[in-house]
């Protein structure tokens, strides 16, 4: 099995503008539903958490596919230390399942969660502009770190 090249997104990465800031392109996107998980708000944050739940629970989102190893590393860094990456099989609109990665909120951070579903439309309306600026700053800092760590040949 090769490197993963697809990821299920359920929060801020559902905004094409955020994905474009981070990856400088629009990867192939397919609507999907992930069962057995729930999305929750995080205290004092504008982004959500995904946590395992009962089998009847589900979260709507998107599968971003055709990602390069470099793009997966950028997403890993972007999702930071509060999440771990695992493989899941969301259902696409045609009923088929696809194996992909997802970022799940770590168990030792769950005390920060509020048992309320995160609202994508509210995020877009109230926080997208400032979140895009933060995402751009993250990418610039990350790229500067990579450049600083790369020896000049």
PDB file of C-alpha atoms in Angstrom:
ATOM      1  CA  UNK A   1       0.000   0.000   0.000  1.00  0.00           C
ATOM      2  CA  UNK A   2       1.364   3.412  -0.962  1.00  0.00           C
ATOM      3  CA  UNK A   3       1.287   6.740   0.765  1.00  0.00           C
ATOM      4  CA  UNK A   4      -2.231   7.987   1.573  1.00  0.00           C
ATOM      5  CA  UNK A   5      -3.463  10.548  -0.938  1.00  0.00           C
ATOM      6  CA  UNK A   6      -7.006  11.246   0.288  1.00  0.00           C
ATOM      7  CA  UNK A   7      -8.417  12.871   3.399  1.00  0.00           C
ATOM      8  CA  UNK A   8     -11.949  13.267   4.791  1.00  0.00           C
ATOM      9  CA  UNK A   9     -12.518  16.870   5.886  1.00  0.00           C
ATOM     10  CA  UNK A  10     -15.379  17.995   8.129  1.00  0.00           C
ATOM     11  CA  UNK A  11     -14.566  21.512   9.357  1.00  0.00           C
ATOM     12  CA  UNK A  12     -12.517  24.480   8.210  1.00  0.00           C
ATOM     13  CA  UNK A  13     -10.997  22.423   5.370  1.00  0.00           C
ATOM     14  CA  UNK A  14     -14.507  22.151   3.871  1.00  0.00           C
ATOM     15  CA  UNK A  15     -13.972  25.774   2.816  1.00  0.00           C
ATOM     16  CA  UNK A  16     -12.335  25.677  -0.627  1.00  0.00           C
ATOM     17  CA  UNK A  17     -10.650  29.011   0.157  1.00  0.00           C
ATOM     18  CA  UNK A  18      -8.787  27.491   3.122  1.00  0.00           C
ATOM     19  CA  UNK A  19      -7.668  24.464   1.061  1.00  0.00           C
ATOM     20  CA  UNK A  20      -6.453  26.783  -1.704  1.00  0.00           C
ATOM     21  CA  UNK A  21      -4.398  28.884   0.734  1.00  0.00           C
ATOM     22  CA  UNK A  22      -2.687  25.747   2.066  1.00  0.00           C
ATOM     23  CA  UNK A  23      -2.226  23.728  -1.142  1.00  0.00           C
ATOM     24  CA  UNK A  24      -2.279  26.472  -3.822  1.00  0.00           C
ATOM     25  CA  UNK A  25      -4.756  24.403  -5.821  1.00  0.00           C
ATOM     26  CA  UNK A  26      -8.186  22.794  -5.652  1.00  0.00           C
ATOM     27  CA  UNK A  27      -7.883  19.000  -5.274  1.00  0.00           C
ATOM     28  CA  UNK A  28     -10.665  16.680  -6.450  1.00  0.00           C
ATOM     29  CA  UNK A  29     -13.507  16.945  -3.914  1.00  0.00           C
ATOM     30  CA  UNK A  30     -16.344  14.462  -3.328  1.00  0.00           C
ATOM     31  CA  UNK A  31     -19.231  14.811  -0.862  1.00  0.00           C
ATOM     32  CA  UNK A  32     -19.170  12.058   1.751  1.00  0.00           C
ATOM     33  CA  UNK A  33     -20.615  10.905   5.082  1.00  0.00           C
ATOM     34  CA  UNK A  34     -18.484   9.378   7.838  1.00  0.00           C
ATOM     35  CA  UNK A  35     -20.371   7.064  10.199  1.00  0.00           C
ATOM     36  CA  UNK A  36     -19.426   6.295  13.795  1.00  0.00           C
ATOM     37  CA  UNK A  37     -18.091   9.780  14.545  1.00  0.00           C
ATOM     38  CA  UNK A  38     -19.484  13.119  15.668  1.00  0.00           C
ATOM     39  CA  UNK A  39     -18.249  16.670  15.137  1.00  0.00           C
ATOM     40  CA  UNK A  40     -18.147  18.968  18.156  1.00  0.00           C
ATOM     41  CA  UNK A  41     -17.295  22.538  19.027  1.00  0.00           C
ATOM     42  CA  UNK A  42     -14.095  23.264  20.935  1.00  0.00           C
ATOM     43  CA  UNK A  43     -14.147  25.838  23.724  1.00  0.00           C
ATOM     44  CA  UNK A  44     -12.852  29.229  22.524  1.00  0.00           C
ATOM     45  CA  UNK A  45     -11.987  27.939  19.023  1.00  0.00           C
ATOM     46  CA  UNK A  46     -13.550  28.550  15.612  1.00  0.00           C
ATOM     47  CA  UNK A  47     -12.574  25.100  14.264  1.00  0.00           C
ATOM     48  CA  UNK A  48     -14.239  21.786  15.222  1.00  0.00           C
ATOM     49  CA  UNK A  49     -13.154  18.417  16.586  1.00  0.00           C
ATOM     50  CA  UNK A  50     -14.095  14.975  15.317  1.00  0.00           C
ATOM     51  CA  UNK A  51     -14.478  12.227  17.914  1.00  0.00           C
ATOM     52  CA  UNK A  52     -15.509   8.567  17.786  1.00  0.00           C
ATOM     53  CA  UNK A  53     -19.168   8.036  18.646  1.00  0.00           C
ATOM     54  CA  UNK A  54     -21.856   5.392  18.384  1.00  0.00           C
ATOM     55  CA  UNK A  55     -22.384   3.629  15.029  1.00  0.00           C
ATOM     56  CA  UNK A  56     -25.586   5.592  14.312  1.00  0.00           C
ATOM     57  CA  UNK A  57     -23.762   8.948  14.468  1.00  0.00           C
ATOM     58  CA  UNK A  58     -22.526  10.527  11.252  1.00  0.00           C
ATOM     59  CA  UNK A  59     -20.728  13.591   9.973  1.00  0.00           C
ATOM     60  CA  UNK A  60     -21.123  15.141   6.520  1.00  0.00           C
ATOM     61  CA  UNK A  61     -17.977  16.386   4.829  1.00  0.00           C
ATOM     62  CA  UNK A  62     -15.787  16.031   1.767  1.00  0.00           C
ATOM     63  CA  UNK A  63     -13.074  13.682   0.584  1.00  0.00           C
ATOM     64  CA  UNK A  64     -10.113  15.561  -0.896  1.00  0.00           C
ATOM     65  CA  UNK A  65      -8.259  13.160  -3.192  1.00  0.00           C
ATOM     66  CA  UNK A  66      -5.155  13.041  -5.348  1.00  0.00           C
ATOM     67  CA  UNK A  67      -3.031  14.727  -2.674  1.00  0.00           C
ATOM     68  CA  UNK A  68       0.749  14.558  -2.955  1.00  0.00           C
ATOM     69  CA  UNK A  69       2.961  13.379  -0.059  1.00  0.00           C
ATOM     70  CA  UNK A  70       4.076  17.014   0.386  1.00  0.00           C
ATOM     71  CA  UNK A  71       0.435  18.162   0.617  1.00  0.00           C
ATOM     72  CA  UNK A  72      -0.323  15.445   3.198  1.00  0.00           C
ATOM     73  CA  UNK A  73       2.625  16.691   5.289  1.00  0.00           C
ATOM     74  CA  UNK A  74       1.284  20.266   5.079  1.00  0.00           C
ATOM     75  CA  UNK A  75      -2.127  19.041   6.303  1.00  0.00           C
ATOM     76  CA  UNK A  76      -0.467  17.034   9.106  1.00  0.00           C
ATOM     77  CA  UNK A  77       1.360  20.162  10.287  1.00  0.00           C
ATOM     78  CA  UNK A  78      -1.755  22.296   9.889  1.00  0.00           C
ATOM     79  CA  UNK A  79      -3.864  19.943  12.018  1.00  0.00           C
ATOM     80  CA  UNK A  80      -1.246  20.224  14.764  1.00  0.00           C
ATOM     81  CA  UNK A  81      -0.733  18.193  17.930  1.00  0.00           C
ATOM     82  CA  UNK A  82      -4.354  18.139  19.134  1.00  0.00           C
ATOM     83  CA  UNK A  83      -5.327  15.637  16.429  1.00  0.00           C
ATOM     84  CA  UNK A  84      -4.159  12.222  15.317  1.00  0.00           C
ATOM     85  CA  UNK A  85      -4.534  10.881  11.792  1.00  0.00           C
ATOM     86  CA  UNK A  86      -6.267   7.570  11.171  1.00  0.00           C
ATOM     87  CA  UNK A  87      -7.764   5.669   8.220  1.00  0.00           C
ATOM     88  CA  UNK A  88     -11.553   5.626   7.772  1.00  0.00           C
ATOM     89  CA  UNK A  89     -14.033   4.611   5.064  1.00  0.00           C
ATOM     90  CA  UNK A  90     -16.642   7.319   4.468  1.00  0.00           C
ATOM     91  CA  UNK A  91     -19.554   6.738   2.073  1.00  0.00           C
ATOM     92  CA  UNK A  92     -19.682   8.787  -1.132  1.00  0.00           C
ATOM     93  CA  UNK A  93     -22.921  10.037  -2.698  1.00  0.00           C
ATOM     94  CA  UNK A  94     -23.045   7.036  -5.077  1.00  0.00           C
ATOM     95  CA  UNK A  95     -23.074   4.675  -2.070  1.00  0.00           C
ATOM     96  CA  UNK A  96     -19.501   3.472  -2.498  1.00  0.00           C
ATOM     97  CA  UNK A  97     -16.966   3.623   0.319  1.00  0.00           C
ATOM     98  CA  UNK A  98     -13.462   4.991  -0.040  1.00  0.00           C
ATOM     99  CA  UNK A  99     -10.484   4.534   2.273  1.00  0.00           C
ATOM    100  CA  UNK A 100      -8.930   7.819   3.295  1.00  0.00           C
ATOM    101  CA  UNK A 101      -7.316   9.594   6.224  1.00  0.00           C
ATOM    102  CA  UNK A 102      -9.082  11.773   8.797  1.00  0.00           C
ATOM    103  CA  UNK A 103      -7.895  13.951  11.670  1.00  0.00           C
ATOM    104  CA  UNK A 104      -9.457  12.936  15.006  1.00  0.00           C
ATOM    105  CA  UNK A 105      -9.306  14.998  18.204  1.00  0.00           C
ATOM    106  CA  UNK A 106      -7.039  13.339  20.782  1.00  0.00           C
ATOM    107  CA  UNK A 107      -8.680  11.714  23.787  1.00  0.00           C
ATOM    108  CA  UNK A 108      -6.583  13.621  26.333  1.00  0.00           C
ATOM    109  CA  UNK A 109      -7.923  16.913  24.887  1.00  0.00           C
ATOM    110  CA  UNK A 110     -11.619  15.978  24.996  1.00  0.00           C
ATOM    111  CA  UNK A 111     -12.251  18.018  28.163  1.00  0.00           C
ATOM    112  CA  UNK A 112     -12.078  21.079  25.858  1.00  0.00           C
ATOM    113  CA  UNK A 113     -15.079  19.961  23.811  1.00  0.00           C
ATOM    114  CA  UNK A 114     -18.655  21.198  23.947  1.00  0.00           C
ATOM    115  CA  UNK A 115     -21.325  18.654  22.981  1.00  0.00           C
ATOM    116  CA  UNK A 116     -22.752  20.863  20.232  1.00  0.00           C
ATOM    117  CA  UNK A 117     -22.339  20.300  16.488  1.00  0.00           C
ATOM    118  CA  UNK A 118     -20.065  22.842  14.803  1.00  0.00           C
ATOM    119  CA  UNK A 119     -21.821  25.106  12.275  1.00  0.00           C
ATOM    120  CA  UNK A 120     -20.006  25.473   8.927  1.00  0.00           C
ATOM    121  CA  UNK A 121     -22.246  28.297   7.650  1.00  0.00           C
ATOM    122  CA  UNK A 122     -21.677  30.282  10.832  1.00  0.00           C
ATOM    123  CA  UNK A 123     -17.909  29.717  10.505  1.00  0.00           C
ATOM    124  CA  UNK A 124     -18.007  31.070   6.927  1.00  0.00           C
ATOM    125  CA  UNK A 125     -20.063  34.096   7.936  1.00  0.00           C
ATOM    126  CA  UNK A 126     -18.290  35.044  11.167  1.00  0.00           C
ATOM    127  CA  UNK A 127     -14.731  33.715  10.925  1.00  0.00           C
ATOM    128  CA  UNK A 128     -13.655  32.806   7.371  1.00  0.00           C
ATOM    129  CA  UNK A 129     -11.809  36.049   6.602  1.00  0.00           C
ATOM    130  CA  UNK A 130      -9.692  35.974   9.773  1.00  0.00           C
ATOM    131  CA  UNK A 131      -9.179  32.213   9.427  1.00  0.00           C
ATOM    132  CA  UNK A 132      -7.831  32.632   5.893  1.00  0.00           C
ATOM    133  CA  UNK A 133      -5.329  35.191   7.197  1.00  0.00           C
ATOM    134  CA  UNK A 134      -4.256  32.803   9.986  1.00  0.00           C
ATOM    135  CA  UNK A 135      -3.939  29.934   7.477  1.00  0.00           C
ATOM    136  CA  UNK A 136      -1.743  32.065   5.203  1.00  0.00           C
ATOM    137  CA  UNK A 137       0.475  33.003   8.169  1.00  0.00           C
ATOM    138  CA  UNK A 138       0.742  29.318   9.163  1.00  0.00           C
ATOM    139  CA  UNK A 139       1.829  28.359   5.640  1.00  0.00           C
ATOM    140  CA  UNK A 140       4.416  31.143   5.430  1.00  0.00           C
ATOM    141  CA  UNK A 141       5.912  30.137   8.803  1.00  0.00           C
ATOM    142  CA  UNK A 142       5.907  26.446   7.858  1.00  0.00           C
ATOM    143  CA  UNK A 143       7.593  27.082   4.495  1.00  0.00           C
ATOM    144  CA  UNK A 144      10.204  29.305   6.180  1.00  0.00           C
ATOM    145  CA  UNK A 145      10.982  26.477   8.644  1.00  0.00           C
ATOM    146  CA  UNK A 146      11.358  23.986   5.774  1.00  0.00           C
ATOM    147  CA  UNK A 147      13.620  26.379   3.881  1.00  0.00           C
ATOM    148  CA  UNK A 148      15.756  27.024   6.978  1.00  0.00           C
ATOM    149  CA  UNK A 149      16.144  23.255   7.529  1.00  0.00           C
ATOM    150  CA  UNK A 150      17.153  22.558   3.923  1.00  0.00           C
ATOM    151  CA  UNK A 151      20.914  22.775   3.334  1.00  0.00           C
ATOM    152  CA  UNK A 152      22.050  24.851   0.380  1.00  0.00           C
ATOM    153  CA  UNK A 153      23.857  22.645  -2.131  1.00  0.00           C
TER     154      UNK A 153
END
